[in-house]
Coordinates of C-alpha atoms in Angstrom, one line a residue:
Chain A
X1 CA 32.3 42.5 -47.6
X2 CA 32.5 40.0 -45.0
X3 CA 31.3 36.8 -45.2
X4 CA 30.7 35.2 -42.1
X5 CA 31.2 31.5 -41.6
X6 CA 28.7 29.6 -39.6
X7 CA 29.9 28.5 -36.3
X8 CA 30.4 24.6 -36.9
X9 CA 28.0 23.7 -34.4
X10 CA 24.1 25.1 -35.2
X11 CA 22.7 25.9 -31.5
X12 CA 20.2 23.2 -31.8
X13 CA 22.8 20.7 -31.7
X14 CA 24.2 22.0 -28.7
X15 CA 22.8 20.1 -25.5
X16 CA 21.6 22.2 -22.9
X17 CA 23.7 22.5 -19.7
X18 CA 21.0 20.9 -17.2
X19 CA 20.6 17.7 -19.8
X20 CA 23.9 17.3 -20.5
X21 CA 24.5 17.0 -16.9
X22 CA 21.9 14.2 -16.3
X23 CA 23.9 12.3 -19.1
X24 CA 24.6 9.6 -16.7
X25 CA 21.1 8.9 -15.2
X26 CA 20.2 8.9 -19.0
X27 CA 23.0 6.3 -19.6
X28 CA 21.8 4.5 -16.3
X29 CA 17.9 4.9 -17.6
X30 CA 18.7 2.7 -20.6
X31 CA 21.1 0.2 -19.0
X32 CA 18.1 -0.3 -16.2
X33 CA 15.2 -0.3 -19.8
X34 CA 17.6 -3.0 -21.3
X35 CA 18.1 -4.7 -17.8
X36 CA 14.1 -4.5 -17.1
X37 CA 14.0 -5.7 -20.5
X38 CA 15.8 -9.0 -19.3
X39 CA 14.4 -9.5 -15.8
X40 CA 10.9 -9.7 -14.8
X41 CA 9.8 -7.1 -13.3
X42 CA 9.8 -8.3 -9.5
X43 CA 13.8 -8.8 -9.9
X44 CA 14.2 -5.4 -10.7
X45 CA 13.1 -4.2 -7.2
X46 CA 16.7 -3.9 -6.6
X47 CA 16.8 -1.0 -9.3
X48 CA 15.9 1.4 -6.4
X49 CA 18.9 0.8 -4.1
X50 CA 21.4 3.2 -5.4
X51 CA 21.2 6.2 -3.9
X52 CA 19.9 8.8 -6.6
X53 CA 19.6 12.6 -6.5
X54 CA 21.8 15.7 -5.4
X55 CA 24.0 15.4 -2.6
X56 CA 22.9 18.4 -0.1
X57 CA 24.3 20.7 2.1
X58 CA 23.3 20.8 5.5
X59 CA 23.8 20.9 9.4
X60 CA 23.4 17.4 10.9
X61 CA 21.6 16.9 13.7
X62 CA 23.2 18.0 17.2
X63 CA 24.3 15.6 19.8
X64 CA 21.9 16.2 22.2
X65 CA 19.2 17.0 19.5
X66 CA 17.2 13.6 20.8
X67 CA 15.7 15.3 24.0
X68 CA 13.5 17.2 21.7
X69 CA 12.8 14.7 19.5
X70 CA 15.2 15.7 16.1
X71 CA 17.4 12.6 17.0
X72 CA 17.1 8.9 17.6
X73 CA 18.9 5.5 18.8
X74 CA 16.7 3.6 16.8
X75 CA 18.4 1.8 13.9
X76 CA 17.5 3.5 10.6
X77 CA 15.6 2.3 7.7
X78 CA 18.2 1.4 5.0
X79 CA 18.1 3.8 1.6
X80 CA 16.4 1.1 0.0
X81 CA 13.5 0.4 1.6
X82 CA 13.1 4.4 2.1
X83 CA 12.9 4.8 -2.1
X84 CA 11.7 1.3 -2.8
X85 CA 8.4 1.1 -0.4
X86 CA 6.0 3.3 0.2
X87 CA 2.6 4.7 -0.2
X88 CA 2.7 7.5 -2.9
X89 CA -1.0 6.8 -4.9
X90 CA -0.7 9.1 -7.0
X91 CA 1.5 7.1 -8.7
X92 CA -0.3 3.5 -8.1
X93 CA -1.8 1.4 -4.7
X94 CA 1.5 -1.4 -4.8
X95 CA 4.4 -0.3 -2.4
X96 CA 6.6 -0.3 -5.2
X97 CA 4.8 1.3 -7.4
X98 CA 6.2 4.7 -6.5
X99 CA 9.6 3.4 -6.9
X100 CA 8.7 1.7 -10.1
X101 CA 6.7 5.2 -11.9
X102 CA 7.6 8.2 -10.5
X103 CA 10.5 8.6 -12.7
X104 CA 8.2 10.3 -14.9
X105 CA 7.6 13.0 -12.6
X106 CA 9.2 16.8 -13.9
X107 CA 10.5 18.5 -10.7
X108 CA 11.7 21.2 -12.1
X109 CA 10.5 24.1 -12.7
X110 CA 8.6 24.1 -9.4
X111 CA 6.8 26.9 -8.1
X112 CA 4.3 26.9 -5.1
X113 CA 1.1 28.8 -4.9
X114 CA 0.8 30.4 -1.6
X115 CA -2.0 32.3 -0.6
X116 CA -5.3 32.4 1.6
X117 CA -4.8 34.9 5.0
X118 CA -1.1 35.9 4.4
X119 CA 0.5 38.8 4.2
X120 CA 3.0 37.5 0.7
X121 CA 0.4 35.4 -1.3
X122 CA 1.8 35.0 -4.7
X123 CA 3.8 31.6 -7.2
X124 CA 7.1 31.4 -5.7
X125 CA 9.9 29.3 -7.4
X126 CA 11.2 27.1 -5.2
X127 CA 14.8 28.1 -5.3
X128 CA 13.6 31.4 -3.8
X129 CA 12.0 29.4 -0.4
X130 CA 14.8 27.6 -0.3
X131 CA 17.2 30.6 -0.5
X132 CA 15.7 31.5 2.5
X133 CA 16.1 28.6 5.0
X134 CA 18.9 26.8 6.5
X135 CA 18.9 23.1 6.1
X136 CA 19.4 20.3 8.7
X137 CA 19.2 17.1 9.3
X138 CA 15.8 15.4 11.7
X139 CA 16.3 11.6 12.4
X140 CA 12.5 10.9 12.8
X141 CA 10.5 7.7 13.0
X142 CA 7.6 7.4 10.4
X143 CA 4.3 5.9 11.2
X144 CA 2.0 4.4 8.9
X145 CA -1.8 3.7 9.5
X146 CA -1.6 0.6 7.6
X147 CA 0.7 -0.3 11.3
X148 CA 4.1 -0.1 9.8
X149 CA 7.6 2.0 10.0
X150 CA 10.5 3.5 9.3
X151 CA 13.2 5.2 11.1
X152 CA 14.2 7.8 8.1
X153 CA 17.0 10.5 8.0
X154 CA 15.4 13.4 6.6
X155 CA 16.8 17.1 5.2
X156 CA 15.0 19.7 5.4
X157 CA 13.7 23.6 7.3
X158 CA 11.3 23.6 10.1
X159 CA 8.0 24.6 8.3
X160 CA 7.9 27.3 10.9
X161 CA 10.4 29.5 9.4
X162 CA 9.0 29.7 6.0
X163 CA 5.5 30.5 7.5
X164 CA 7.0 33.5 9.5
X165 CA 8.5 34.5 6.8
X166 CA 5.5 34.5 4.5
X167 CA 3.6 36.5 7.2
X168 CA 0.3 34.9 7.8
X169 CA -2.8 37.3 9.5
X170 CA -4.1 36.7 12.4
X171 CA -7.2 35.2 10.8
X172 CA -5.3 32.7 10.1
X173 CA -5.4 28.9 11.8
X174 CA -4.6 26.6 9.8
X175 CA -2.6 25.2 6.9
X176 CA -3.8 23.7 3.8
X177 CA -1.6 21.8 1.7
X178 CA -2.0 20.4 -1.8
X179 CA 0.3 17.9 -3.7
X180 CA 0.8 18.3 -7.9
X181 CA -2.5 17.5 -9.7
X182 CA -0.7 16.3 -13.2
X183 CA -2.0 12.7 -14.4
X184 CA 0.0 13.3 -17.6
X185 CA 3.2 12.2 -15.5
X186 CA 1.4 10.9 -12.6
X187 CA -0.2 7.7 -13.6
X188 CA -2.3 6.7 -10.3
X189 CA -4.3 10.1 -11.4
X190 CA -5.7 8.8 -14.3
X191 CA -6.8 5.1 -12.3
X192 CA -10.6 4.8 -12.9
X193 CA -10.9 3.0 -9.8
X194 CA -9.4 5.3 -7.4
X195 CA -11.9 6.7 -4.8
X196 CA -9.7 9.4 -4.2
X197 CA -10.7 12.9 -5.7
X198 CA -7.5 14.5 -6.5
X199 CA -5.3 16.2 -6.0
X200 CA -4.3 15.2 -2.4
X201 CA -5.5 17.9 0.3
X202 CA -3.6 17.4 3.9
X203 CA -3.5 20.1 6.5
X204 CA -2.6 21.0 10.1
X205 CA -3.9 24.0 12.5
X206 CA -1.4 26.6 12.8
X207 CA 0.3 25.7 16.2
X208 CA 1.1 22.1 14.6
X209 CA 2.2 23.7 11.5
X210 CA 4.3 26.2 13.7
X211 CA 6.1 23.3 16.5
X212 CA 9.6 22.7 16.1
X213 CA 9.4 19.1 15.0
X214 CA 7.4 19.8 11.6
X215 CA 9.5 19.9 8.9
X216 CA 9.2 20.7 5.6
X217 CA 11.9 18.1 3.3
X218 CA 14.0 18.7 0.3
X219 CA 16.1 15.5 0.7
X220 CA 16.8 11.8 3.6
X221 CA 20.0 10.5 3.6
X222 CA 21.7 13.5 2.5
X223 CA 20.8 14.1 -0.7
X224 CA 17.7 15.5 -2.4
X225 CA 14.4 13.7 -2.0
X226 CA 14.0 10.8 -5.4
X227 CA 10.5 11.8 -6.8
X228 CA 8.8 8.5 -5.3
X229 CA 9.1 10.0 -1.8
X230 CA 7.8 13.5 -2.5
X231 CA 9.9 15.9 -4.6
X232 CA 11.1 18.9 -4.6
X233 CA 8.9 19.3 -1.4
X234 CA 7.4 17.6 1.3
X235 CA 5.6 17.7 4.7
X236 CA 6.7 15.6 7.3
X237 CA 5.4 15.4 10.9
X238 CA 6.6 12.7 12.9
X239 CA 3.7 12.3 15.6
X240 CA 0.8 11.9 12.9
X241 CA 0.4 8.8 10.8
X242 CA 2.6 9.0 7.7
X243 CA -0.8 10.2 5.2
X244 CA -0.6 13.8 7.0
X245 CA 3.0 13.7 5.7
X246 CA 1.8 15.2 1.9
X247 CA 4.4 14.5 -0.9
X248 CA 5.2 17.1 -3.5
X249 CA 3.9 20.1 -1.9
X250 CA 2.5 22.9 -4.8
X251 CA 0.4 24.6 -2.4
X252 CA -0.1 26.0 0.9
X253 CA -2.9 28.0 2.2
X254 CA -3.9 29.9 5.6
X255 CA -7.2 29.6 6.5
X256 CA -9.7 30.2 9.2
X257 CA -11.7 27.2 8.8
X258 CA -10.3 23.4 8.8
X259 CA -9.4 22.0 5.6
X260 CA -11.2 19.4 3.8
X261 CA -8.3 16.6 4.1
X262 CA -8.2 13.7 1.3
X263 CA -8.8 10.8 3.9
X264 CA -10.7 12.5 6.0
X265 CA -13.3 13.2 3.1
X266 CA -13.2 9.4 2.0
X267 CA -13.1 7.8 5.2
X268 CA -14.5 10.2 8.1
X269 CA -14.8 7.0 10.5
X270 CA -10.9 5.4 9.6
X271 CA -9.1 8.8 9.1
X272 CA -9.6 12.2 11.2
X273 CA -8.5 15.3 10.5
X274 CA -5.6 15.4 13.6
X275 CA -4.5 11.3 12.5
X276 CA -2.2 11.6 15.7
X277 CA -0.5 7.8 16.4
X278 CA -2.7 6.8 19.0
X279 CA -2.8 2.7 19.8
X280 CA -5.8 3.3 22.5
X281 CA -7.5 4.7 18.7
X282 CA -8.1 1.5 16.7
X283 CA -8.4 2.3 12.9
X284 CA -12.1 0.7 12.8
X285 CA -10.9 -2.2 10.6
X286 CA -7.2 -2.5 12.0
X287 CA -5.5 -2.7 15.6
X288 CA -2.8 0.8 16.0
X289 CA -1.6 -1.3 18.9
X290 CA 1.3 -2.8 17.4
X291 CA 3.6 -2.1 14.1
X292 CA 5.7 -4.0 12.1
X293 CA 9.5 -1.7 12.2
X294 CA 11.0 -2.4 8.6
X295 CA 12.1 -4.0 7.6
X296 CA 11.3 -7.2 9.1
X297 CA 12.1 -10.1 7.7
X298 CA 9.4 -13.8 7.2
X299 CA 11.9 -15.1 10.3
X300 CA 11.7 -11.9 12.2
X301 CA 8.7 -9.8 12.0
X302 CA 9.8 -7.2 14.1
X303 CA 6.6 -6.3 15.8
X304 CA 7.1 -3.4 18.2
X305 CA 4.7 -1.5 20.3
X306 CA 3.1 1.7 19.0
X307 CA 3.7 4.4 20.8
X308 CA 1.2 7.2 21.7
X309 CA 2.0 10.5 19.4
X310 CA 4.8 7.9 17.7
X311 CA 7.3 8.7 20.9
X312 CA 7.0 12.5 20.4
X313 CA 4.4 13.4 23.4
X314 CA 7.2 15.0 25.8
X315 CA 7.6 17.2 23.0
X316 CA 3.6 17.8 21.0
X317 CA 1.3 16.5 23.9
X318 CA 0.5 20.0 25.4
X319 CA -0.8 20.6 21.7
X320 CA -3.6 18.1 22.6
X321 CA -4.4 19.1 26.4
X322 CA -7.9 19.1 27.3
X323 CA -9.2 17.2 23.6
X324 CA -11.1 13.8 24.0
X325 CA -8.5 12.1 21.2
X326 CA -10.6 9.7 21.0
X327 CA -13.2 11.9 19.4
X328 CA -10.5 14.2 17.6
X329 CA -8.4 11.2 16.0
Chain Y
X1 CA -2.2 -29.9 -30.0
X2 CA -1.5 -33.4 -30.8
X3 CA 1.3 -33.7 -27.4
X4 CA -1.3 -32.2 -25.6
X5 CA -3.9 -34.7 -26.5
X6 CA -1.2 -37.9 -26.2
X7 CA -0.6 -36.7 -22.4
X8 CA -2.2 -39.2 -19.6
X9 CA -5.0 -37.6 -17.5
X10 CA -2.1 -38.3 -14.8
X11 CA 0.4 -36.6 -16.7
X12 CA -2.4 -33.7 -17.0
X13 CA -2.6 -33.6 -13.3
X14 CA 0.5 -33.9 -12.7
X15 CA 0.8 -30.4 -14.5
X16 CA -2.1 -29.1 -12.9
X17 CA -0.4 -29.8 -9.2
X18 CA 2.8 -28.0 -10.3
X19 CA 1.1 -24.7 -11.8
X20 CA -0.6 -24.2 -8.6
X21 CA 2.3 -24.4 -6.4
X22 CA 3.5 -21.5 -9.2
X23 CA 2.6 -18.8 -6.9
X24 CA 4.3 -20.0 -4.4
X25 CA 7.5 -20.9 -5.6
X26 CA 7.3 -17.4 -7.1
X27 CA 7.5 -16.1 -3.5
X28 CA 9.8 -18.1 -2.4
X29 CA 12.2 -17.2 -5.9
X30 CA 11.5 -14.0 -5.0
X31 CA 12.9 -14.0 -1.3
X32 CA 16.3 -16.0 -2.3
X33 CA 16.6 -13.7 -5.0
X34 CA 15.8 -10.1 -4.1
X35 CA 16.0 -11.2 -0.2
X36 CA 12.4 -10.1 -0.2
X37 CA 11.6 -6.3 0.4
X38 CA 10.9 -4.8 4.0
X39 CA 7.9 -6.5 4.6
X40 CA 8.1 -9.8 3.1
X41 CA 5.8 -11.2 6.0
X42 CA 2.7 -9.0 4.8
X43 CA 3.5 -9.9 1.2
X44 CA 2.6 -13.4 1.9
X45 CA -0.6 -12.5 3.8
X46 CA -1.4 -10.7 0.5
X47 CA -0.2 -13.7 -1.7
X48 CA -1.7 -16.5 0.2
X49 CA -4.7 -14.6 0.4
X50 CA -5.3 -13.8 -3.2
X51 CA -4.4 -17.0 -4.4
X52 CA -7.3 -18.5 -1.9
X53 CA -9.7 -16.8 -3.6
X54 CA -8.8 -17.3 -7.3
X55 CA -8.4 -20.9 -6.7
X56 CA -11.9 -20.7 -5.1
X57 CA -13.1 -19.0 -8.4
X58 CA -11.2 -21.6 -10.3
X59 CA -12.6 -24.7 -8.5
X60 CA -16.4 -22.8 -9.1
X61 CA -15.8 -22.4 -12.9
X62 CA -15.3 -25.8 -13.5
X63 CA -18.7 -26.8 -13.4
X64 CA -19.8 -24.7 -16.0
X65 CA -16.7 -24.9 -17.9
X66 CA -18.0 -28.9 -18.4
X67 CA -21.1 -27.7 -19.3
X68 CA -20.4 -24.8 -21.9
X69 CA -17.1 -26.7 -23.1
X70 CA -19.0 -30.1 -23.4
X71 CA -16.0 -31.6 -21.6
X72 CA -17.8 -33.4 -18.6
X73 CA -14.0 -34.9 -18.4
X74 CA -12.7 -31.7 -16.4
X75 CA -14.7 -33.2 -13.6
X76 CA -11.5 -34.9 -12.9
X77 CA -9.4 -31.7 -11.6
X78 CA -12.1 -30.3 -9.3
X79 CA -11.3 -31.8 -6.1
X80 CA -7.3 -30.8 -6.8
X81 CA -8.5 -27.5 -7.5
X82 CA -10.6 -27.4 -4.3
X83 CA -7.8 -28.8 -2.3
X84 CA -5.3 -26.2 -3.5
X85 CA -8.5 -23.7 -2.4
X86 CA -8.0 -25.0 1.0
X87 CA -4.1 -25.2 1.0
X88 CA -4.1 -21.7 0.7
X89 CA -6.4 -20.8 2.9
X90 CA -4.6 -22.6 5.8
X91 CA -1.4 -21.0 4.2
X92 CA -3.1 -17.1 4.7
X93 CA -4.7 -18.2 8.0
X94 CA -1.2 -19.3 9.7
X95 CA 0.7 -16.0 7.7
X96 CA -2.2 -13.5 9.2
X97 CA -1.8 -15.4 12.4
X98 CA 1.9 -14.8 12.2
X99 CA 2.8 -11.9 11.0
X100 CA -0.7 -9.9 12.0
X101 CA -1.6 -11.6 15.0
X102 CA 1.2 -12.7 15.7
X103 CA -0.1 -15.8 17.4
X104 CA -1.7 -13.6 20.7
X105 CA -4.5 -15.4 21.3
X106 CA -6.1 -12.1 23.2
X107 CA -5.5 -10.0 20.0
X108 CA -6.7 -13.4 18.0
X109 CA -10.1 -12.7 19.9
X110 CA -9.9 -8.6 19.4
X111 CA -9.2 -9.2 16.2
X112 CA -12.1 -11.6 15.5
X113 CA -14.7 -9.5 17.7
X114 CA -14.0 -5.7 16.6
X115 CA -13.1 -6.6 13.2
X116 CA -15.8 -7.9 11.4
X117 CA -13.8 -8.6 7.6
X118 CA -11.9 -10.7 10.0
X119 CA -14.6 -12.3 11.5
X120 CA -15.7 -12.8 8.0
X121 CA -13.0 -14.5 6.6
X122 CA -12.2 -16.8 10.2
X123 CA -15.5 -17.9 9.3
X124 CA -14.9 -18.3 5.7
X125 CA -12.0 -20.3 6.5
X126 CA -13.8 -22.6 9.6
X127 CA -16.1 -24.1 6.8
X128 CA -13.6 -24.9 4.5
X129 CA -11.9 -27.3 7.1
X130 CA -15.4 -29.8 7.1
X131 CA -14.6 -29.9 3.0
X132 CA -10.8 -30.3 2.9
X133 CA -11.6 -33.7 5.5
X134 CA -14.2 -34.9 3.3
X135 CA -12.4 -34.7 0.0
X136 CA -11.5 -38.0 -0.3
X137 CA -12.7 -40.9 -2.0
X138 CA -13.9 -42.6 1.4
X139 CA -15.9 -39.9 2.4
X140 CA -17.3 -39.5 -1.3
X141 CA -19.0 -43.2 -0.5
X142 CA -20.0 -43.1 2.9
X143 CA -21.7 -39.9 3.1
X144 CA -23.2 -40.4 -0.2
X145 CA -25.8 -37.3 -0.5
X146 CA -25.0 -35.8 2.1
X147 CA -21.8 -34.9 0.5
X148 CA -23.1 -33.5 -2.0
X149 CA -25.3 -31.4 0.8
X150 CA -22.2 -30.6 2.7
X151 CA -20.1 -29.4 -0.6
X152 CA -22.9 -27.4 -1.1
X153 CA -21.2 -25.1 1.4
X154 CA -18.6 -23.6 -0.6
X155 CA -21.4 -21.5 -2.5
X156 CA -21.6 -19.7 0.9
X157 CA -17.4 -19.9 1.6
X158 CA -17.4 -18.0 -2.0
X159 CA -19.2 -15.0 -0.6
X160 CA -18.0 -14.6 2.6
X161 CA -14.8 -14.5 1.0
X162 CA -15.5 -12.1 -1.6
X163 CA -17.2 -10.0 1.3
X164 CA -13.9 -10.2 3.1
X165 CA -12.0 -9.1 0.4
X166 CA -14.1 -6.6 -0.8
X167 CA -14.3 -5.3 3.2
X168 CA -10.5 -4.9 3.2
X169 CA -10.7 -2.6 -0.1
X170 CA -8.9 0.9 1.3
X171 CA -8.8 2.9 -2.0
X172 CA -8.5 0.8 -5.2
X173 CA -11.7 -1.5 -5.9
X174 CA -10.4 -2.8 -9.6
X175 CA -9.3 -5.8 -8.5
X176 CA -12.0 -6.7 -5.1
X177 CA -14.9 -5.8 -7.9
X178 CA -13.4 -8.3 -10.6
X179 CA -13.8 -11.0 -7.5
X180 CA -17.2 -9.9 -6.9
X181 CA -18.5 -9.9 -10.6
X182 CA -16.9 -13.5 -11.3
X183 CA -18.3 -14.5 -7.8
X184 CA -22.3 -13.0 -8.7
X185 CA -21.1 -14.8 -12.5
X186 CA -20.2 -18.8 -11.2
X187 CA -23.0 -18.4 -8.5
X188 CA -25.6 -16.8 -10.9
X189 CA -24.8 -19.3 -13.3
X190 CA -25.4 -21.8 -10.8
X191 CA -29.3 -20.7 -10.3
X192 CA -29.8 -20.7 -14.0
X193 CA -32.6 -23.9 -14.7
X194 CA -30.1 -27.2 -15.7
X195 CA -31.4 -29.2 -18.6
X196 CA -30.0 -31.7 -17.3
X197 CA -31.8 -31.6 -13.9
X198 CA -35.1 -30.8 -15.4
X199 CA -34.9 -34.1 -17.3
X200 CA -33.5 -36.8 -14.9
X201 CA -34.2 -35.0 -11.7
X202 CA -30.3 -36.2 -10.6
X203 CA -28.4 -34.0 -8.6
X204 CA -26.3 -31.2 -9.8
X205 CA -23.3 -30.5 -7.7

């Protein structure tokens, strides 16, 4: 008869593999608690300066890549202003907010629903996109309509080779995206004062969607994207005020017709459905002609001329040939 | 309780003047401290800016907080209050002007022309100056009622501010609401029939 002996460790003692390695941010996590615990919470800004997340792998950006717009001379936004300030509002209206909540966010498992006129609707994980695109690096400048920006490194696949590889018909012209609906971990969901209907709806028509300078990002400064600027996934396209840019992508849809955007839909007047950087196009209760580069300091404000298509109209201007901007805006 | 009572209506003031510089030292804390975030300059357009209207809120609660409390005495910190109303209004006026307008007189005109929640709060801001002059004890005796007339104006400061605030609003309304409510609240309040009025005819200010 044999007796066996119970392996001195039950399995439910036994850490998985993926927690075990997050034992540090978990060690980090409480040191910041007990810190936050200690400082108020405006001294704790600084929380958000070390760089978090995977390091990637990836090709940086080519030496001549500037001529088409992948590359610029402009200084770059440091790491900490990139995490620490931004508009995310699904996780609260401050600029820090994102920085201060999105923590909670789970990023993985993530799967993205894509369907509408395709050829390969269906839930794919996002390990299998990603398994099927080469990373690189875009050096891009960031426009926001609220007249700020960035100059951010980003890491990611142009958007074009995942739609060709997804097949969409011919019926198809344009692009719906959708950010994660979860107000469980996404606190600015559940804000009774929100006018926004979620989730967050952005789209593009198909030869936007399809140009060389839209990129879809997993990660900026080298490593993967923190959860405040739009984990696992995000859109970004350089020439369009930074809204068009949707975080945290769990959706994308071919249609015929043009999507129902979020701002668009709130604001028809302030926010069209193109949102192209235009300073000839006020924003009704704002001037576009001017932006404040970040960071600028109370000694140095740093207020640069706007640029039409944010710089990028050698390179997306045919797009537009022939359209009154100032009606499509 | 009983330190609070033994403290000098100086000593009181003297408190009062420091909490509402609070804000502002909190700022500038916050700048030596944390070196201030990308975008300090728009942080103290926001900060100025808020503060001018809850001082303006504060300054329009004490007259009902005299009558409800029975403490006619608080009479004594409205005129601080208001002044602290107008010290950050100039405050906002010269950050916007700075960091939004950055002191381009053709944009300061663009501005005030195409933007009407600026126009609004310029405004706003132009008829505070006549009541920051006038809060003195000079002017107090030699206009006489027409001080009381002229004071009468920040009734219609309160809602232009309010209006400008509320005008700014680009997805969250929590906070521009609470303004509005306690704005419709001190100015309702103020409509109400006074007792006091009824019987001695006297002027209410």
């Amino acid at each position: 008869m044999i007796i066996k002996r119970p392996t001195d460790i039950p399995s439910s003692e036994i850490t998985p593999e993926a927690i075990y390695l997050r034992r540090r941010d978990f060690m980090r996590g409480s040191l910041a608690g007990i810190a936050a615990g200690l400082l108020p919470g405006s001294l704790m800004a600084e929380d958000s300066t070390a760089p978090a997340g995977q390091a990637l792998t990836y090709s940086p950006v080519a030496a001549d890549a500037t001529d088409q717009g992948f590359d610029t001379r402009e200084a770059r936004t440091p790491y900490e202003h990139v995490t620490g300030y931004n508009n995310f509002y699904e996780f609260g209206m401050d600029k820090s907010d994102p920085a201060q909540y999105a923590g909670s966010l789970v990023t993985d498992p993530w799967s993205v629903e894509v369907s509408g006129e395709v050829e390969k609707p269906g839930a794919y994980a996002l390990e299998d996109l990603l398994a099927k695109v080469q990373l690189e690096e875009r050096i891009y400048r960031l426009r926001c309509v609220e007249a700020w920006s960035m100059v951010i490194p980003w890491v990611g696949f142009p958007l074009a080779d995942l739609i060709r590889q997804l097949g969409p018909t011919s019926r198809a012209r344009y692009v719906e995206f959708k950010t994660l609906y979860r107000p469980k971990q996404m606190r600015g969901q559940r804000s009774a004062f929100s006018t926004i209907d979620w989730p967050y709806v952005e789209g593009l028509r198909m030869d936007e969607a399809m140009h060389p300078l839209t990129l879809m990002a997993t990660g900026l400064y080298g490593r993967s994207l923190p959860n405040q600027n739009g984990a696992p996934l995000r859109l970004v396209v350089p020439w369009k005020y930074g809204f068009k840019s949707i975080k945290s992508i769990v959706s994308i849809r071919f249609t015929e017709k043009q999507p129902q955007t979020t701002w668009a839909q709130i604001a028809p007047r302030e926010y069209g459905f193109y949102a192209n950087v235009n300073p000839q196009v006020d924003h009704p209760r704002w001037s576009q002609k001017t932006e404040r580069r970040l960071p600028s300091t109370l000694f140095n404000p740093n207020r640069i001329d706007t640029q039409l298509f944010n710089g990028y109209g050698e390179q997306v201007a045919h797009l537009y040939q022939g359209m009154d901007l100032r009606k499509y805006y | 309780m009983a330190m609070a009572m033994t403290l000098s209506l100086t000593r009181k003031k003297q408190l009062l003047f420091g909490a509402s510089l609070l804000p502002l030292l909190g700022f500038v804390v916050q700048q030596l401290v944390s070196g201030g975030g990308p975008d300090p300059g728009k942080d103290l357009v926001l900060l100025t800016g808020d503060w001018t209207i809850r001082m303006l809120l504060i300054t329009l609660a004490v007259t009902p907080a005299r009558r409800l409390l029975h403490k006619p005495q608080l009479l004594a910190y409205r005129r601080m209050l208001g002044l602290f109303t107008g010290f950050y209004a100039m405050l906002h006026f010269t950050a916007v002007m700075t960091y939004v307008v950055g002191w381009n007189w053709g944009r300061f005109l663009e501005e005030f022309s195409e933007r009407p929640y600026m126009a609004v709060g310029i405004l706003a801001w132009l008829l505070l100056l006549p009541l920051i002059a006038t809060s003195n004890q000079w002017s107090l005796r030699h206009l006489r009622q027409r001080w009381n007339k002229l004071h009468k104006l920040v009734y219609v400061i309160a809602i232009l501010g309010v209006v400008h605030v509320v005008w700014l609003v680009r997805s969250n309304y929590a906070e521009a609401l609470v303004y509005a409510l306690l704005t419709l609240l001190l100015l309702g309040y103020r409509l109400l029939p006074s007792r006091t009025a009824r019987k001695h005819r006297a002027p209410v200010s």
